[in-house]
Coordinates of C-alpha atoms in Angstrom, one line a residue:
M30 CA 0.1 0.0 0.0
G31 CA 1.3 3.5 -1.1
N32 CA 4.3 4.5 -3.1
R33 CA 7.5 2.7 -3.1
V34 CA 10.2 4.9 -1.6
A35 CA 12.9 5.8 -4.2
R36 CA 15.8 5.9 -1.8
E37 CA 17.9 2.7 -1.9
D38 CA 20.5 3.4 0.5
F39 CA 21.8 5.8 3.2
E40 CA 22.8 9.2 2.8
W41 CA 26.7 8.6 3.0
V42 CA 28.7 11.5 4.3
Y43 CA 32.5 12.2 4.4
T44 CA 32.6 14.8 6.8
D45 CA 32.5 14.8 10.5
Q46 CA 29.6 15.5 12.5
P47 CA 28.8 19.0 13.2
H48 CA 28.6 18.9 17.1
A49 CA 32.0 19.1 18.1
S50 CA 33.1 22.0 16.3
R51 CA 30.1 24.1 17.1
R52 CA 30.6 23.0 20.7
Q53 CA 33.9 24.6 20.6
E54 CA 33.0 27.6 18.9
I55 CA 30.3 28.1 21.3
L56 CA 32.0 27.8 24.1
A57 CA 34.6 30.3 22.7
K58 CA 32.0 32.6 22.6
Y59 CA 29.9 32.2 25.4
P60 CA 32.2 30.5 28.2
E61 CA 29.6 31.1 31.0
I62 CA 27.6 27.9 29.2
K63 CA 30.1 25.8 31.0
S64 CA 28.3 26.7 34.3
L65 CA 25.4 24.7 33.2
M66 CA 27.6 21.6 33.1
K67 CA 26.5 20.2 36.5
P68 CA 23.9 17.7 37.9
D69 CA 20.3 18.1 38.4
P70 CA 19.3 16.5 41.7
N71 CA 15.7 17.3 41.0
L72 CA 16.1 14.2 38.7
I73 CA 16.3 12.2 41.8
W74 CA 12.6 13.2 43.2
I75 CA 10.9 13.5 39.8
I76 CA 12.3 9.8 38.9
T77 CA 11.2 8.4 42.0
M78 CA 7.7 10.1 41.9
M79 CA 7.1 8.4 38.4
V80 CA 8.2 4.9 39.6
L81 CA 5.8 5.2 42.6
T82 CA 3.1 6.6 40.4
Q83 CA 3.3 3.6 38.2
L84 CA 3.3 1.2 41.4
V85 CA 0.2 3.0 42.2
A86 CA -1.2 2.4 38.6
F87 CA -0.2 -1.3 38.8
Y88 CA -2.4 -1.7 42.1
L89 CA -5.2 0.1 40.5
V90 CA -5.5 -1.7 37.3
K91 CA -5.3 -5.3 38.9
D92 CA -8.8 -5.8 39.1
L93 CA -10.2 -4.0 35.8
D94 CA -11.4 -5.5 32.9
W95 CA -9.1 -6.1 30.2
K96 CA -10.2 -3.5 27.8
W97 CA -9.6 -0.9 30.5
V98 CA -6.1 -2.5 31.4
I99 CA -5.1 -1.7 27.6
F100 CA -7.1 1.5 27.6
W101 CA -5.1 2.7 30.7
A102 CA -1.9 1.1 29.6
Y103 CA -1.9 3.5 26.4
A104 CA -3.7 6.5 27.8
F105 CA -1.5 6.8 31.0
G106 CA 1.1 4.1 31.5
S107 CA 2.6 4.9 28.0
C108 CA 3.2 8.2 28.7
I109 CA 4.8 7.4 32.1
N110 CA 7.0 4.6 30.9
H111 CA 8.2 6.6 27.6
S112 CA 9.0 9.6 29.7
V113 CA 11.0 7.2 32.2
T114 CA 12.9 5.7 29.1
L115 CA 14.1 9.7 28.7
A116 CA 14.7 9.8 32.4
I117 CA 17.0 6.7 31.9
H118 CA 18.6 8.9 29.0
E119 CA 19.5 11.5 31.4
V120 CA 20.8 9.4 34.0
S121 CA 23.0 7.6 31.4
H122 CA 24.9 11.1 31.1
N123 CA 25.3 11.1 34.8
S124 CA 22.9 13.8 34.9
A125 CA 21.4 12.7 38.4
F126 CA 24.6 12.5 40.8
G127 CA 27.3 13.8 38.5
H128 CA 30.2 12.1 36.8
Y129 CA 32.3 11.6 40.3
R130 CA 29.5 9.4 41.2
A131 CA 29.0 7.5 38.1
M132 CA 28.0 4.1 39.7
W133 CA 25.3 5.8 41.8
N134 CA 23.7 6.8 38.2
R135 CA 24.1 3.3 37.1
W136 CA 22.4 1.6 40.4
F137 CA 19.4 4.8 39.8
G138 CA 19.0 3.7 36.4
I139 CA 18.6 0.4 37.2
F140 CA 15.8 1.6 39.9
A141 CA 14.1 3.8 37.2
N142 CA 14.1 0.9 34.7
L143 CA 11.5 -1.0 37.3
P144 CA 8.1 0.2 35.7
I145 CA 9.4 -0.4 32.1
G146 CA 9.5 -4.2 32.4
V147 CA 12.0 -5.1 30.3
P148 CA 16.1 -4.7 31.7
Y149 CA 17.2 -1.7 29.3
S150 CA 19.1 0.9 31.3
I151 CA 22.4 -0.4 31.6
S152 CA 22.6 -1.6 27.8
F153 CA 21.1 1.8 26.8
K154 CA 24.0 3.5 28.3
R155 CA 26.8 1.4 26.8
Y156 CA 25.2 2.1 23.1
H157 CA 24.1 5.5 23.6
M158 CA 27.6 6.9 24.4
D159 CA 28.6 5.5 21.2
H160 CA 25.9 7.0 19.6
H161 CA 27.3 10.6 20.8
R162 CA 30.9 9.8 20.0
Y163 CA 30.3 8.4 16.5
L164 CA 27.0 9.9 15.4
G165 CA 26.1 7.8 12.3
G166 CA 29.1 5.8 12.6
D167 CA 28.6 2.6 10.2
G168 CA 28.6 -0.9 12.6
I169 CA 29.0 1.4 15.5
D170 CA 25.8 3.7 15.9
V171 CA 22.8 1.5 16.4
D172 CA 20.6 4.4 16.3
I173 CA 20.7 4.0 12.6
P174 CA 18.3 1.4 11.2
T175 CA 19.6 -1.8 9.6
D176 CA 19.8 -2.2 5.8
F177 CA 16.7 -4.6 5.9
E178 CA 14.9 -2.0 7.5
G179 CA 15.7 0.5 4.9
W180 CA 15.1 -2.1 2.4
F181 CA 11.7 -3.7 3.5
F182 CA 10.0 -0.7 5.2
C183 CA 9.7 1.5 2.1
T184 CA 6.0 1.9 1.2
T185 CA 3.3 3.8 3.3
F186 CA 1.5 0.7 5.1
R187 CA 5.1 -1.0 6.0
K188 CA 6.5 2.4 7.3
F189 CA 3.5 2.7 9.5
I190 CA 4.2 -1.0 10.8
W191 CA 7.9 0.2 11.5
V192 CA 6.8 2.9 13.7
V193 CA 4.3 0.4 15.6
L194 CA 7.3 -1.9 15.8
Q195 CA 9.8 0.7 16.7
P196 CA 10.6 -0.6 20.1
L197 CA 11.4 -4.2 18.8
F198 CA 13.9 -2.7 16.4
Y199 CA 15.6 -0.7 19.1
A200 CA 15.7 -3.8 21.3
F201 CA 17.2 -6.0 18.7
R202 CA 19.0 -3.9 16.3
P203 CA 22.3 -3.5 18.3
L204 CA 22.6 -7.6 18.2
F205 CA 23.0 -7.2 14.3
I206 CA 24.9 -4.1 14.3
N207 CA 27.3 -3.5 17.2
P208 CA 26.9 -6.8 19.3
K209 CA 28.9 -6.4 22.7
P210 CA 29.9 -8.9 25.4
I211 CA 27.6 -8.8 28.3
S212 CA 28.6 -6.8 31.0
Y213 CA 28.3 -7.4 34.8
L214 CA 26.0 -4.8 35.3
E215 CA 23.8 -5.9 32.6
I216 CA 23.4 -9.1 34.3
I217 CA 22.6 -7.3 37.6
N218 CA 19.9 -5.1 35.5
T219 CA 18.5 -8.2 34.2
V220 CA 18.2 -10.3 37.5
I221 CA 16.7 -7.2 39.4
Q222 CA 14.3 -6.4 36.5
V223 CA 12.9 -10.2 36.2
T224 CA 12.7 -10.4 40.2
F225 CA 10.4 -7.5 40.0
D226 CA 8.3 -8.5 37.2
I227 CA 7.9 -11.8 39.1
I228 CA 7.0 -10.1 42.3
I229 CA 4.1 -8.2 40.3
Y230 CA 2.9 -11.0 39.0
Y231 CA 2.8 -12.9 42.2
V232 CA 1.4 -9.9 44.2
L233 CA -0.8 -8.2 41.9
G234 CA -1.6 -10.7 39.1
V235 CA -1.2 -10.8 35.5
K236 CA -3.3 -7.7 34.7
S237 CA -0.7 -5.5 36.4
L238 CA 2.2 -7.3 34.7
V239 CA 0.3 -6.9 31.3
Y240 CA -0.2 -3.2 32.1
M241 CA 3.4 -2.7 32.7
L242 CA 4.9 -4.4 29.5
A243 CA 1.7 -2.9 27.3
A244 CA 2.7 0.6 28.5
S245 CA 6.3 0.4 27.3
L246 CA 5.4 -1.4 24.2
L247 CA 2.5 1.0 23.2
G248 CA 4.4 4.0 24.5
L249 CA 7.6 3.4 22.4
G250 CA 5.7 2.6 19.2
L251 CA 2.9 4.6 17.6
H252 CA 2.6 7.1 20.1
P253 CA 3.1 11.1 20.2
I254 CA 6.0 11.1 22.2
S255 CA 7.8 8.6 19.8
G256 CA 7.7 11.3 17.3
H257 CA 11.2 12.1 18.8
F258 CA 12.7 9.0 17.7
I259 CA 12.0 9.9 14.0
A260 CA 12.6 13.8 14.5
E261 CA 15.9 13.7 15.8
H262 CA 18.2 12.6 13.1
Y263 CA 16.2 11.6 10.2
M264 CA 17.1 13.6 7.4
F265 CA 14.0 15.5 6.1
L266 CA 16.2 18.0 4.7
K267 CA 19.3 17.1 2.7
G268 CA 22.4 17.8 4.8
H269 CA 20.8 18.5 8.0
E270 CA 21.5 15.7 10.4
T271 CA 20.1 16.5 13.7
Y272 CA 16.8 18.5 14.4
S273 CA 15.3 20.1 17.5
Y274 CA 11.6 19.9 18.5
Y275 CA 10.5 23.1 20.7
G276 CA 6.9 21.7 21.1
P277 CA 5.0 21.2 24.8
L278 CA 6.0 17.6 24.8
N279 CA 9.3 18.5 26.1
L280 CA 7.6 19.3 29.4
L281 CA 7.1 15.4 29.8
T282 CA 10.6 14.2 28.1
F283 CA 13.4 16.3 30.1
N284 CA 13.5 18.6 27.2
V285 CA 15.0 15.8 24.9
G286 CA 13.6 17.7 21.8
Y287 CA 16.1 20.2 22.3
H288 CA 18.3 17.8 20.5
N289 CA 21.1 19.8 18.7
E290 CA 21.7 21.5 22.0
H291 CA 21.8 18.1 23.6
H292 CA 24.4 16.9 21.0
D293 CA 26.6 20.0 21.1
F294 CA 26.6 19.7 25.0
P295 CA 25.8 16.1 26.2
N296 CA 27.0 16.9 29.7
I297 CA 24.3 19.6 30.3
P298 CA 21.2 18.2 31.8
G299 CA 17.7 18.6 30.0
K300 CA 16.5 21.3 32.3
S301 CA 19.2 23.3 31.2
L302 CA 19.3 23.0 27.3
P303 CA 16.8 25.8 26.7
L304 CA 19.1 28.2 28.4
V305 CA 22.1 27.0 26.0
R306 CA 19.5 28.0 23.0
K307 CA 18.9 31.4 24.6
I308 CA 22.3 32.2 25.1
A309 CA 23.8 31.0 22.0
A310 CA 20.6 31.9 19.8
E311 CA 22.1 32.6 16.7
Y312 CA 23.6 29.2 16.6
Y313 CA 20.0 27.6 16.7
D314 CA 17.3 29.7 15.7
N315 CA 18.3 29.4 12.0
L316 CA 18.6 25.7 12.0
P317 CA 15.5 23.5 11.0
H318 CA 13.3 22.4 13.9
Y319 CA 9.9 21.0 14.8
N320 CA 7.0 22.2 16.7
S321 CA 4.9 18.9 16.4
W322 CA 6.2 15.2 16.9
I323 CA 2.7 14.1 15.7
R324 CA 3.3 16.0 12.3
V325 CA 6.7 14.1 12.2
L326 CA 5.1 10.8 12.5
Y327 CA 2.6 11.8 9.9
D328 CA 5.1 13.1 7.6
F329 CA 7.3 10.0 7.9
V330 CA 4.8 7.5 7.0
T331 CA 3.1 9.3 4.3
D332 CA 6.3 10.9 2.6
D333 CA 7.4 9.1 -0.3
T334 CA 10.9 10.4 -0.2
I335 CA 11.6 9.6 3.4
S336 CA 12.1 6.0 4.9
P337 CA 14.5 4.1 7.4
Y338 CA 17.2 4.8 4.7
S339 CA 16.8 8.5 5.3
R340 CA 19.8 8.7 7.7
M341 CA 23.1 10.3 7.3
K342 CA 26.1 7.4 7.6
R343 CA 29.7 7.7 7.7
H344 CA 32.8 5.5 7.9
Q345 CA 34.4 6.1 11.1
K346 CA 37.9 7.6 10.7
G347 CA 40.8 7.0 13.3
K348 CA 40.9 4.7 16.5
V349 CA 37.3 3.8 17.5
V350 CA 37.0 3.4 21.5
L351 CA 33.7 1.9 22.1
E352 CA 31.7 2.5 25.5

């Protein structure tokens, strides 16, 4: 269904990513931005409250009819769980406790992981740092779709299915693009998460467990917040690799929409990224950006020039040091 996308390969580029050079230029002009490179302790209480909110929700749905379990999983739980994944994104940058307490961030990420239902936090950290260092790197950056995704999901209907199944592709893509040995922290993350899931099942029942898992699957698939997956780096305009979003959903997502600002300054917590844009406005205001993630999803599915192949990709030069 729908016309086939003409693009048959990624957009291969032979230049470095733009973020390192822009960061140097901005810091030379506005050295006060360095004062924003500090932890955000408010994350600790916000994330704790989100986890506790989902625990209350697990209890409230345990005796509902199945249709209401799924309804609330999408209407409420999906928003919380997707927001939690972006909280984990913040924690992966050590934004909760700072770089000098890196392990505190890892343990806190495992705690934040609990309502998602699937062990995620530690693995995300390992691959996400590679995404920043080697943006678009062939065989390194697992944010880039596989060749199969680009080849197969090339019509309107197939792209719609791809959007629905995004959480599965993000989960399994690293195994095909950049597999890494399992770390002891990943084993701990898995053991703690599976133990938590079993406790939810035996204490509250199967409906609470299904609510938890459905909230994650639905929230990371066909959901307004999921527009950020595509908005961040899919090449809607030739030559532009990263795009920011300045709409209201930043309030639920720790300002992940400020994505050019985030890649320029990954050590600055999300709450301070609007300040980065305000201070260095001439560097950001003229860059292409979005105001609606829903529109991004619609355009991705319906635009015959856009597909999973619409990513800038590069062969990495020099020595590669993986996380």
